[in-house]
XYZ file of C-alpha atoms in Angstrom:
678
model
C 63.829 175.871 225.068
C 60.746 177.387 222.850
C 57.932 175.816 222.615
C 57.380 173.535 219.405
C 55.680 175.277 217.312
C 54.906 174.039 213.426
C 55.626 171.581 211.284
C 58.783 169.670 209.934
C 60.862 171.743 208.367
C 60.545 170.537 204.218
C 62.969 171.433 201.807
C 65.935 170.917 203.691
C 66.851 167.829 201.420
C 66.349 170.495 198.328
C 68.248 173.075 200.165
C 70.990 171.250 200.099
C 70.868 169.829 196.708
C 74.232 170.316 195.577
C 75.552 171.246 199.214
C 78.503 171.023 200.344
C 80.783 168.543 197.772
C 81.458 166.129 199.715
C 85.494 166.005 198.666
C 85.574 170.216 198.425
C 86.917 171.985 195.836
C 89.396 169.655 193.317
C 91.074 167.710 196.582
C 90.577 164.412 196.396
C 89.007 163.239 193.340
C 89.143 161.914 189.865
C 87.567 161.022 187.054
C 84.306 158.468 187.031
C 86.215 155.047 188.271
C 88.918 156.920 189.073
C 91.168 155.629 193.445
C 89.530 158.301 194.533
C 90.212 157.887 198.267
C 88.124 160.045 200.713
C 88.032 160.029 204.749
C 84.258 160.872 205.567
C 83.770 161.665 202.248
C 86.053 164.301 202.657
C 89.718 165.317 200.311
C 91.855 163.687 203.305
C 94.100 166.483 203.244
C 91.561 168.282 204.957
C 90.962 166.499 207.932
C 95.839 165.602 208.355
C 96.047 164.600 212.044
C 92.213 163.521 212.964
C 90.820 160.843 214.043
C 91.992 157.021 212.986
C 94.661 155.998 211.134
C 92.757 152.269 210.036
C 93.836 149.132 207.253
C 91.484 150.117 205.011
C 90.792 152.768 201.989
C 86.881 154.570 201.928
C 85.413 155.316 198.479
C 82.768 156.358 198.153
C 80.037 154.792 195.306
C 78.714 158.994 194.080
C 82.240 159.051 192.159
C 83.005 155.679 191.853
C 81.476 154.416 187.810
C 78.273 153.458 187.006
C 75.278 152.489 185.762
C 72.944 153.272 188.465
C 71.983 156.275 189.896
C 73.322 158.561 192.306
C 70.989 159.645 195.120
C 71.335 162.656 197.120
C 73.192 164.792 198.711
C 70.580 165.768 200.811
C 69.822 165.556 204.955
C 66.355 165.122 205.933
C 65.928 161.977 208.321
C 64.017 159.386 207.538
C 66.050 159.406 204.001
C 68.238 157.063 202.267
C 70.749 159.736 201.411
C 71.173 161.162 205.033
C 72.612 158.178 206.419
C 74.562 158.082 203.698
C 78.480 159.092 204.227
C 78.540 162.181 202.772
C 74.854 162.714 202.668
C 74.633 160.065 198.671
C 74.581 156.910 197.642
C 73.963 155.189 194.691
C 71.030 152.559 194.155
C 70.777 149.335 191.731
C 68.531 148.107 189.840
C 69.153 144.223 188.519
C 71.081 144.357 186.283
C 73.115 147.660 187.139
C 76.275 148.083 189.049
C 78.911 150.332 190.665
C 82.752 149.947 189.467
C 85.558 150.986 192.589
C 89.488 150.975 190.564
C 91.867 149.687 194.130
C 93.947 152.076 195.030
C 96.646 149.690 196.622
C 97.465 146.610 196.958
C 94.133 144.577 199.064
C 92.853 141.159 199.524
C 89.274 142.773 201.133
C 86.684 144.287 201.149
C 83.703 145.867 203.291
C 80.646 147.036 202.055
C 78.027 149.428 203.065
C 74.335 149.167 201.183
C 71.052 149.678 201.806
C 68.415 146.629 200.524
C 64.225 147.452 201.727
C 62.814 145.395 204.336
C 60.351 143.080 204.210
C 56.898 144.591 203.707
C 55.797 143.637 207.016
C 59.296 143.897 208.581
C 61.925 141.485 210.106
C 64.323 142.182 206.994
C 65.005 139.778 203.799
C 68.265 138.542 202.105
C 69.471 139.757 199.090
C 73.015 138.865 196.461
C 74.883 140.589 195.123
C 77.524 139.797 192.546
C 81.504 140.770 193.324
C 84.277 140.721 190.096
C 87.458 141.814 189.911
C 88.278 142.807 186.595
C 85.133 141.142 185.161
C 86.694 138.043 186.792
C 86.495 135.694 190.184
C 82.714 136.349 190.917
C 81.418 135.421 194.093
C 78.076 136.517 195.683
C 77.690 137.998 198.661
C 74.134 138.069 200.281
C 72.947 141.275 201.881
C 70.425 141.714 204.283
C 68.626 143.679 206.477
C 67.533 141.773 209.081
C 70.363 144.056 211.391
C 68.511 147.831 209.337
C 65.008 149.226 209.338
C 63.887 150.301 212.467
C 60.690 152.758 212.692
C 58.537 155.468 214.562
C 59.414 157.040 217.901
C 61.943 155.229 220.448
C 62.746 153.309 221.744
C 61.484 152.174 218.171
C 60.081 149.166 216.421
C 61.022 146.344 213.450
C 57.006 147.275 212.336
C 56.242 149.785 209.568
C 52.411 148.894 209.836
C 51.924 150.232 212.561
C 50.723 153.132 214.192
C 52.469 155.967 216.215
C 54.233 154.350 219.304
C 53.488 157.392 222.074
C 49.971 159.248 220.944
C 50.544 161.162 223.608
C 53.600 162.759 222.543
C 54.593 166.375 221.021
C 54.554 164.842 217.358
C 55.636 167.052 214.868
C 55.122 165.628 212.246
C 51.166 167.001 213.062
C 52.271 170.125 215.909
C 50.052 168.334 218.134
C 49.506 165.273 220.941
C 47.935 162.821 218.997
C 45.516 161.834 221.487
C 44.523 165.046 222.794
C 43.378 166.328 218.947
C 40.372 166.245 217.127
C 39.391 164.918 213.846
C 42.928 162.773 214.635
C 46.257 163.107 212.586
C 46.892 160.542 209.886
C 50.304 159.910 209.568
C 51.938 158.287 206.137
C 52.916 154.879 206.693
C 56.107 153.564 207.470
C 56.728 156.339 210.586
C 59.686 157.646 210.412
C 62.103 154.906 209.289
C 65.387 154.681 209.854
C 68.580 152.701 210.785
C 68.695 151.546 206.778
C 72.353 151.025 206.215
C 74.371 147.537 206.905
C 77.905 146.556 205.596
C 79.028 143.116 205.009
C 82.892 141.859 205.517
C 84.815 140.126 202.647
C 87.834 138.053 202.105
C 88.874 138.019 197.711
C 90.628 135.330 198.394
C 94.460 136.330 196.792
C 94.864 139.523 196.321
C 94.679 142.762 193.642
C 96.699 144.931 192.570
C 96.136 148.927 192.669
C 94.237 150.063 189.538
C 92.236 147.282 189.443
C 88.348 146.948 189.460
C 86.218 145.928 192.359
C 82.647 145.321 190.084
C 79.411 145.271 192.624
C 76.214 144.168 190.354
C 72.715 143.690 191.555
C 71.475 140.064 189.632
C 68.725 139.623 187.622
C 65.404 138.714 190.831
C 67.296 140.472 193.321
C 65.651 143.552 195.092
C 67.000 146.848 194.512
C 70.325 147.558 196.475
C 71.969 151.113 197.955
C 75.791 150.907 197.956
C 77.739 153.892 200.429
C 80.634 152.590 199.589
C 83.274 150.089 199.933
C 86.553 149.727 201.765
C 89.309 147.991 200.646
C 92.489 146.616 202.140
C 94.982 144.336 203.268
C 94.393 142.067 205.293
C 97.660 140.268 207.048
C 97.560 136.409 207.587
C 96.186 135.066 210.499
C 98.626 135.204 213.709
C 98.955 131.529 215.506
C 100.659 131.523 219.142
C 102.357 128.370 220.353
C 102.159 128.951 222.945
C 98.543 129.899 223.889
C 95.827 127.610 225.386
C 93.929 126.827 221.611
C 90.494 126.530 222.491
C 90.501 123.663 219.732
C 91.857 121.853 222.888
C 89.675 122.254 225.319
C 86.231 120.878 222.544
C 85.565 124.944 220.905
C 84.045 124.392 217.115
C 85.838 126.254 214.525
C 82.654 125.638 212.644
C 79.788 127.052 214.207
C 77.740 124.424 214.184
C 77.996 123.739 218.123
C 77.947 125.963 220.945
C 82.018 126.686 222.080
C 80.788 128.554 225.226
C 81.638 126.735 227.418
C 84.558 125.127 225.482
C 86.195 128.766 226.153
C 85.646 128.852 229.377
C 87.237 125.688 229.853
C 90.511 127.085 228.231
C 90.184 130.776 230.402
C 90.305 128.168 233.283
C 93.020 126.937 232.347
C 94.766 129.735 230.880
C 93.700 131.201 234.163
C 95.722 128.225 236.430
C 98.245 127.545 233.849
C 99.623 131.657 233.219
C 99.161 131.552 229.754
C 97.090 133.398 227.292
C 94.050 131.684 225.562
C 94.240 131.727 221.775
C 91.526 130.859 219.707
C 92.131 129.958 215.803
C 90.506 130.677 212.973
C 86.983 130.345 212.749
C 82.928 131.035 213.568
C 82.180 129.991 216.953
C 79.006 130.537 218.514
C 78.073 131.761 221.747
C 74.862 132.208 222.970
C 75.646 133.960 226.169
C 78.088 135.928 227.267
C 81.442 134.750 228.460
C 82.880 136.058 232.270
C 86.849 137.309 231.540
C 89.259 138.214 234.972
C 92.196 137.846 234.804
C 93.006 137.136 231.346
C 94.374 137.111 227.563
C 92.596 136.199 225.006
C 94.334 136.262 221.369
C 91.759 135.406 218.137
C 94.347 134.829 214.757
C 93.100 138.798 213.003
C 88.949 139.978 212.857
C 89.325 138.503 209.517
C 89.667 135.408 211.119
C 88.520 134.690 214.324
C 84.990 135.481 214.633
C 82.095 134.866 217.920
C 78.993 134.805 216.060
C 75.796 134.215 218.483
C 72.132 134.098 218.235
C 69.604 136.266 220.616
C 68.546 134.177 223.674
C 64.934 134.852 224.961
C 65.812 134.725 228.871
C 63.182 132.867 230.987
C 62.615 135.635 232.994
C 64.201 139.118 233.285
C 67.432 139.032 234.695
C 68.149 142.172 237.661
C 71.870 142.756 236.315
C 70.525 144.993 233.227
C 71.554 148.354 232.242
C 69.237 150.905 230.733
C 70.439 153.941 228.272
C 69.969 157.346 228.830
C 65.584 157.230 227.684
C 65.313 153.454 228.597
C 63.811 152.979 232.301
C 65.342 151.270 234.336
C 65.351 146.859 235.362
C 66.364 143.969 234.031
C 67.922 141.906 231.045
C 65.384 140.169 228.675
C 67.556 138.584 226.322
C 71.405 138.036 226.085
C 73.855 137.169 223.181
C 76.963 136.401 222.978
C 79.683 139.204 223.940
C 82.544 139.326 227.167
C 81.863 140.290 230.273
C 83.996 141.516 233.676
C 82.670 140.759 236.892
C 79.669 143.135 237.723
C 81.451 146.497 239.907
C 79.055 145.313 242.834
C 80.966 141.893 242.613
C 84.711 144.228 242.841
C 84.886 144.251 239.141
C 87.220 142.539 236.877
C 90.643 143.100 235.868
C 93.488 142.669 234.226
C 91.813 141.064 231.217
C 93.119 141.746 227.335
C 90.717 140.969 224.712
C 92.294 140.945 221.067
C 91.827 140.194 217.595
C 88.762 138.140 217.048
C 85.617 139.610 216.071
C 82.076 139.909 217.800
C 78.414 139.440 215.352
C 75.709 139.693 217.849
C 72.039 139.199 216.631
C 69.883 141.528 217.379
C 67.561 143.364 216.421
C 65.054 145.858 218.403
C 65.933 148.396 221.373
C 65.420 146.935 224.441
C 67.373 149.235 226.793
C 67.646 146.767 229.464
C 69.022 144.518 227.778
C 72.528 143.094 228.417
C 73.343 141.620 224.541
C 76.392 144.684 223.678
C 79.911 143.288 223.082
C 81.805 143.997 225.630
C 80.598 144.560 228.842
C 80.748 144.888 232.968
C 83.537 146.079 235.024
C 87.072 146.337 233.671
C 90.373 147.537 235.614
C 93.813 147.895 234.364
C 92.845 146.058 231.622
C 92.763 146.281 227.166
C 90.773 146.134 224.573
C 92.048 146.423 221.108
C 91.569 145.057 217.119
C 88.251 144.133 216.964
C 85.481 144.003 215.297
C 81.827 144.294 216.587
C 78.982 144.094 214.788
C 74.478 144.151 215.498
C 75.288 143.772 219.427
C 73.159 146.188 220.984
C 75.886 148.661 222.047
C 80.030 148.008 220.628
C 81.178 148.170 224.189
C 79.447 149.605 227.381
C 81.250 150.050 230.973
C 78.882 149.828 234.362
C 81.999 151.518 236.878
C 83.437 152.145 238.568
C 86.070 151.512 237.398
C 89.993 152.343 235.941
C 92.725 151.980 233.238
C 91.152 150.379 231.110
C 92.610 151.637 227.301
C 90.910 150.728 224.721
C 92.262 151.094 220.701
C 92.435 150.162 216.816
C 89.086 148.485 216.957
C 85.835 148.857 214.475
C 82.513 149.202 215.888
C 79.954 149.469 213.243
C 76.281 148.654 212.614
C 74.937 149.380 216.262
C 71.560 149.544 217.419
C 72.474 151.468 220.855
C 75.988 153.356 221.072
C 78.913 152.412 219.869
C 81.068 152.734 223.641
C 79.064 154.196 226.438
C 81.698 154.811 230.271
C 78.445 154.755 232.388
C 78.990 156.068 236.338
C 82.950 155.843 237.476
C 84.666 155.654 235.075
C 88.484 156.597 235.277
C 91.396 157.189 234.557
C 91.145 155.314 230.923
C 92.027 155.761 227.642
C 89.734 155.534 224.246
C 91.920 156.319 220.868
C 92.184 155.234 217.050
C 89.142 153.482 217.341
C 86.380 153.525 214.141
C 82.974 153.798 214.442
C 79.724 153.922 211.771
C 76.805 153.314 211.940
C 75.348 153.183 215.752
C 72.324 153.680 216.395
C 73.125 156.302 219.617
C 76.500 158.192 221.216
C 79.226 156.171 219.269
C 80.867 157.299 221.934
C 79.889 158.776 225.168
C 80.901 159.801 229.144
C 78.082 158.877 230.833
C 78.498 159.462 235.201
C 74.923 158.756 236.108
C 75.867 158.665 240.481
C 79.696 159.201 239.810
C 81.945 161.145 237.826
C 84.128 159.779 234.750
C 86.516 161.159 236.176
C 90.365 162.223 233.816
C 89.180 159.790 231.012
C 90.326 161.312 227.234
C 88.312 160.038 223.603
C 91.156 160.496 221.282
C 92.159 160.457 217.634
C 88.674 158.924 217.011
C 86.393 158.280 213.770
C 82.747 158.728 214.409
C 80.850 158.267 211.312
C 76.745 158.034 210.445
C 75.794 157.863 214.241
C 71.764 157.482 212.862
C 69.839 159.085 216.696
C 71.806 161.169 218.613
C 76.106 161.597 219.081
C 79.277 161.406 218.184
C 81.191 162.072 220.747
C 78.320 163.591 224.146
C 79.579 163.769 227.943
C 77.009 163.903 230.392
C 78.929 165.574 233.332
C 82.056 164.194 234.679
C 85.479 165.971 235.971
C 89.111 166.452 233.791
C 87.978 164.916 230.366
C 89.756 165.210 227.063
C 87.735 165.431 224.175
C 90.718 165.239 221.080
C 91.495 164.990 217.850
C 88.544 163.616 217.092
C 86.486 162.962 213.605
C 83.519 163.624 213.842
C 80.552 162.718 210.098
C 77.011 162.917 209.141
C 75.459 162.809 212.197
C 70.947 162.095 210.795
C 69.231 163.796 213.482
C 68.410 164.538 217.338
C 71.244 165.128 218.245
C 74.979 166.514 216.545
C 78.945 165.947 216.915
C 79.688 167.045 220.431
C 77.393 167.013 222.537
C 78.221 168.615 226.435
C 75.044 168.074 228.533
C 73.619 168.272 232.325
C 70.886 165.571 231.429
C 69.843 161.251 232.478
C 70.550 161.791 235.692
C 74.026 163.830 234.936
C 76.444 164.826 237.771
C 77.397 167.964 237.614
C 80.406 168.998 235.063
C 83.592 169.925 237.492
C 86.837 170.474 237.111
C 87.984 171.265 233.526
C 87.438 169.790 230.423
C 89.019 169.894 226.917
C 88.191 169.225 224.014
C 90.745 170.058 221.630
C 92.112 169.769 218.041
C 88.448 167.739 216.520
C 86.870 167.701 213.166
C 83.363 167.672 212.151
C 82.125 167.370 208.987
C 77.900 168.040 208.380
C 77.013 168.600 211.338
C 74.487 170.892 213.436
C 71.991 169.062 212.352
C 67.882 169.518 211.934
C 66.044 169.227 215.973
C 63.114 167.478 214.571
C 61.751 167.081 218.420
C 62.311 171.258 219.226
C 62.236 172.638 214.710
C 65.680 173.846 215.340
C 69.287 173.611 214.263
C 70.898 172.291 216.303
C 75.487 173.058 216.694
C 77.808 170.717 215.442
C 79.009 171.550 219.058
C 76.232 171.983 221.720
C 76.150 172.888 225.520
C 73.040 171.409 226.322
C 71.798 172.717 230.857
C 68.781 170.731 231.453
C 68.990 169.938 234.517
C 72.213 171.172 236.120
C 73.920 174.575 235.232
C 76.880 173.879 233.269
C 79.917 175.883 235.044
C 83.247 173.858 235.083
C 85.818 174.746 232.442
C 85.841 174.557 229.629
C 88.718 175.048 227.173
C 87.286 174.240 223.139
C 90.676 174.880 221.691
C 91.623 174.366 218.332
C 88.456 172.605 216.802
C 87.396 172.892 213.163
C 83.646 172.268 212.541
C 83.410 172.119 208.905
C 80.032 171.856 205.874
C 77.785 172.591 208.995
C 73.778 172.479 207.948
C 72.823 174.842 210.897
C 75.361 176.200 213.579
C 78.954 175.316 214.661
C 77.950 176.310 217.818
C 75.305 176.173 220.095
C 73.998 176.712 223.891
C 71.009 176.014 224.814
C 68.471 175.271 228.438
C 65.208 173.653 227.615
C 62.080 176.126 227.249
C 60.909 175.526 231.134
C 64.304 175.733 233.020
C 65.306 178.620 231.012
C 65.482 180.943 234.011
C 67.237 178.348 236.653
C 70.266 176.704 234.886
C 73.087 178.601 233.038
C 75.741 177.736 231.309
C 79.092 179.805 231.789
C 83.363 179.090 231.792
C 83.064 177.810 228.439
C 86.138 179.587 226.144
C 86.639 178.613 222.787
C 90.465 180.334 221.091
C 91.670 178.692 217.725
C 88.245 177.853 216.317
C 88.151 177.233 212.334
C 84.244 177.528 210.397
C 84.322 177.100 206.948
C 80.283 177.204 206.037
C 77.286 177.451 208.003
C 73.967 177.451 206.891
C 72.784 179.998 209.694
C 74.591 181.179 212.391
C 78.542 180.378 213.966
C 77.002 181.040 217.324
C 73.464 180.226 218.629
C 73.050 181.537 222.386
C 69.651 180.339 223.533
C 70.019 180.018 227.274
C 71.374 182.713 230.172
C 75.030 182.188 230.617
C 78.447 183.307 228.464
C 81.308 182.353 226.312
C 84.798 183.799 225.342
C 85.788 183.748 221.753
C 89.903 184.026 220.464
C 90.924 184.340 217.030
C 87.719 182.141 216.443
C 87.631 182.066 212.133
C 84.976 181.803 210.099
C 83.801 181.543 206.997
C 80.344 181.375 204.109
C 78.292 181.854 207.230
C 74.436 181.717 206.176
C 73.399 184.261 208.787
C 73.946 187.134 211.262
C 77.043 185.958 213.119
C 75.594 186.009 216.896
C 72.045 184.920 217.198
C 72.034 185.302 220.550
C 68.365 184.861 221.998
C 69.868 183.922 225.559
C 66.846 183.102 227.306
C 64.004 184.630 225.518
C 63.006 187.218 228.326
C 64.554 189.906 226.091
C 65.486 192.601 229.105
C 65.807 195.736 228.098
C 69.179 195.119 229.459
C 70.083 192.927 226.042
C 70.640 189.337 226.276
C 70.819 186.941 229.319
C 73.820 185.338 227.305
C 77.165 187.698 227.107
C 79.257 187.183 224.307
C 83.364 188.329 225.291
C 85.798 188.689 222.406
C 88.992 188.656 223.417
C 90.501 188.962 219.902
C 91.464 187.721 216.328
C 87.156 186.881 215.745
C 87.871 187.076 211.665
C 85.590 186.484 208.869
C 82.127 186.026 208.233
C 79.102 185.400 205.471
C 76.092 187.149 204.260
C 75.834 189.996 206.748
C 79.274 190.687 207.340
C 81.528 189.652 210.640
C 80.829 186.683 212.116
C 81.259 188.591 215.260
C 80.612 192.500 214.692
C 81.231 195.550 217.616
C 76.917 195.695 217.797
C 76.507 192.349 218.195
C 78.721 192.425 222.014
C 78.232 191.732 224.055
C 74.601 190.277 225.123
C 72.936 192.386 221.884
C 69.658 190.548 221.533
C 69.968 189.145 217.560
C 67.358 186.577 218.153
C 65.838 184.763 215.178
C 64.722 181.851 216.695
C 64.487 179.523 212.893
C 67.202 181.593 210.149
C 66.800 180.898 206.936
C 68.730 178.206 205.585
C 71.833 179.499 203.478
C 73.268 176.387 202.162
C 77.670 176.751 201.857
C 79.245 175.755 199.626
C 81.244 172.485 201.018
C 84.448 173.190 203.013
C 88.166 173.991 201.055
C 91.941 174.148 202.497
C 91.649 176.964 205.527
């Protein structure tokens, strides 16, 4: 990677103002207040067949009736519009409202919102009134206690803090602060992020399509930004009279007493009696891990059965902690609510089946060594379905070796770090039809540290607004598949889909299939490198990437910068290459810069890659930045059928082949129009 020079690229929000109308042309829209249903802030027809099938209808606040202020669209990191779905939202002052028209019968809503932090950090609470057709007022108590992080990785809760790593390169000053005279001065708070949270509300009765849900900020409340409203018809609570009911073992559904020991007793009895464990409606206080093995635990449904806990300080670090990418090793210094299989070193757990409940944690800071995840440990021959997980560090983090896990139909939101991570030797496992929003790191990841993840599949999942890193990330592995997913609005230091040789991962071997996925408003700006990424990007940092990688049938829509990038970091640019990558039957609708940005040695093939609304030269080929007379170190192979282009003509013109140097290190941004039907 070219050395980082200069300051933070300014004006991206202005350059993108009006860019990428979230609904495309015409489809899925109505006038203010009309029931405009979207998926990832797009006309659903544009993403049909991609992502999770969910039980709720998404409606963007910026397309609802309001007397508030629409903010955005804008994609500058560290701003409220950038972290909003569709890069736009509505800000309400006291007395102002936003009103949504229900598109279908509903008895429950979810509101995604942001309210300010407390002046010294730590968050505050503020009311929001909810009425339907002017009646039945209910009040939601919003909180920012789980939002608002600041500073450099791994972030801080203190808005008044100085730069936390003065020995690091900081793009805003184009310098290493401790080595710079005079010392740079940074505005505070420095790099605020993770602004949004969400809250669910059962309405107490079923309302009809066409009824109007109004959200009003009352007098004396904090200024409130509303991103979207999800509405749904929640089924009645599930009852299982034949199971071991946790109430019989002393669990408290009011949440006043800790129910962890009662859960342990119910699990032990159910195993002896060969019964399931049933957890009826209620909020159950649990402040530690529940260890599960050879047991089925069913709730009444994720809207009714809630496990809620406090984060607890440990008297001494727990040696079982596992670090996230980029974090140090060591043990946990906190514990909290979570369901964990046994450690893989102890044989792991198997035949565990978890369904129909919510896990609401109390994680407000990122401590990479902490095991404060919703689900963890090693779970083989197991299933996890129908859970709602919020405010834990990672929704589900698995440390293998382990195999044959099925994760489906879950909602994971508002995480400090990842959504789901397969770490170290997870094999023959499948993650399908899950919805993830507002993760603080990779939403879905396979991380082959020390041992390969193999034959795993991420299929038909929806990822929205990962605040940091990628929607889907693959770090090494063999014969894995990423198929028919929908990834929208990655914010910074990552993009839609990443294939990376980094974080100590084993090499990619065998095959990797990336098929039928759609990314929306990806191809983000990389702050540390001061360049734009690709919606899908391949990164050779620690090893060659040389497996047989097939990228087939994917759509890359409304890309802020590039659709595709292959890159190696500048210090290792002459050590590693990227080869064996094949792009076929790809559609690219809109790039701020190029279809392909090649910043590595190696090569790739392209067949039936159709592009339109391309903002710069179709192939920005820098290779390894040695610029030899023989051409770039990266070879582009045209297998035919590559059509379309943009401002400079065909995206893959004969003069660019096979390795013409077309390098523009930082081409100007030309925002494309929003995506439309192909």
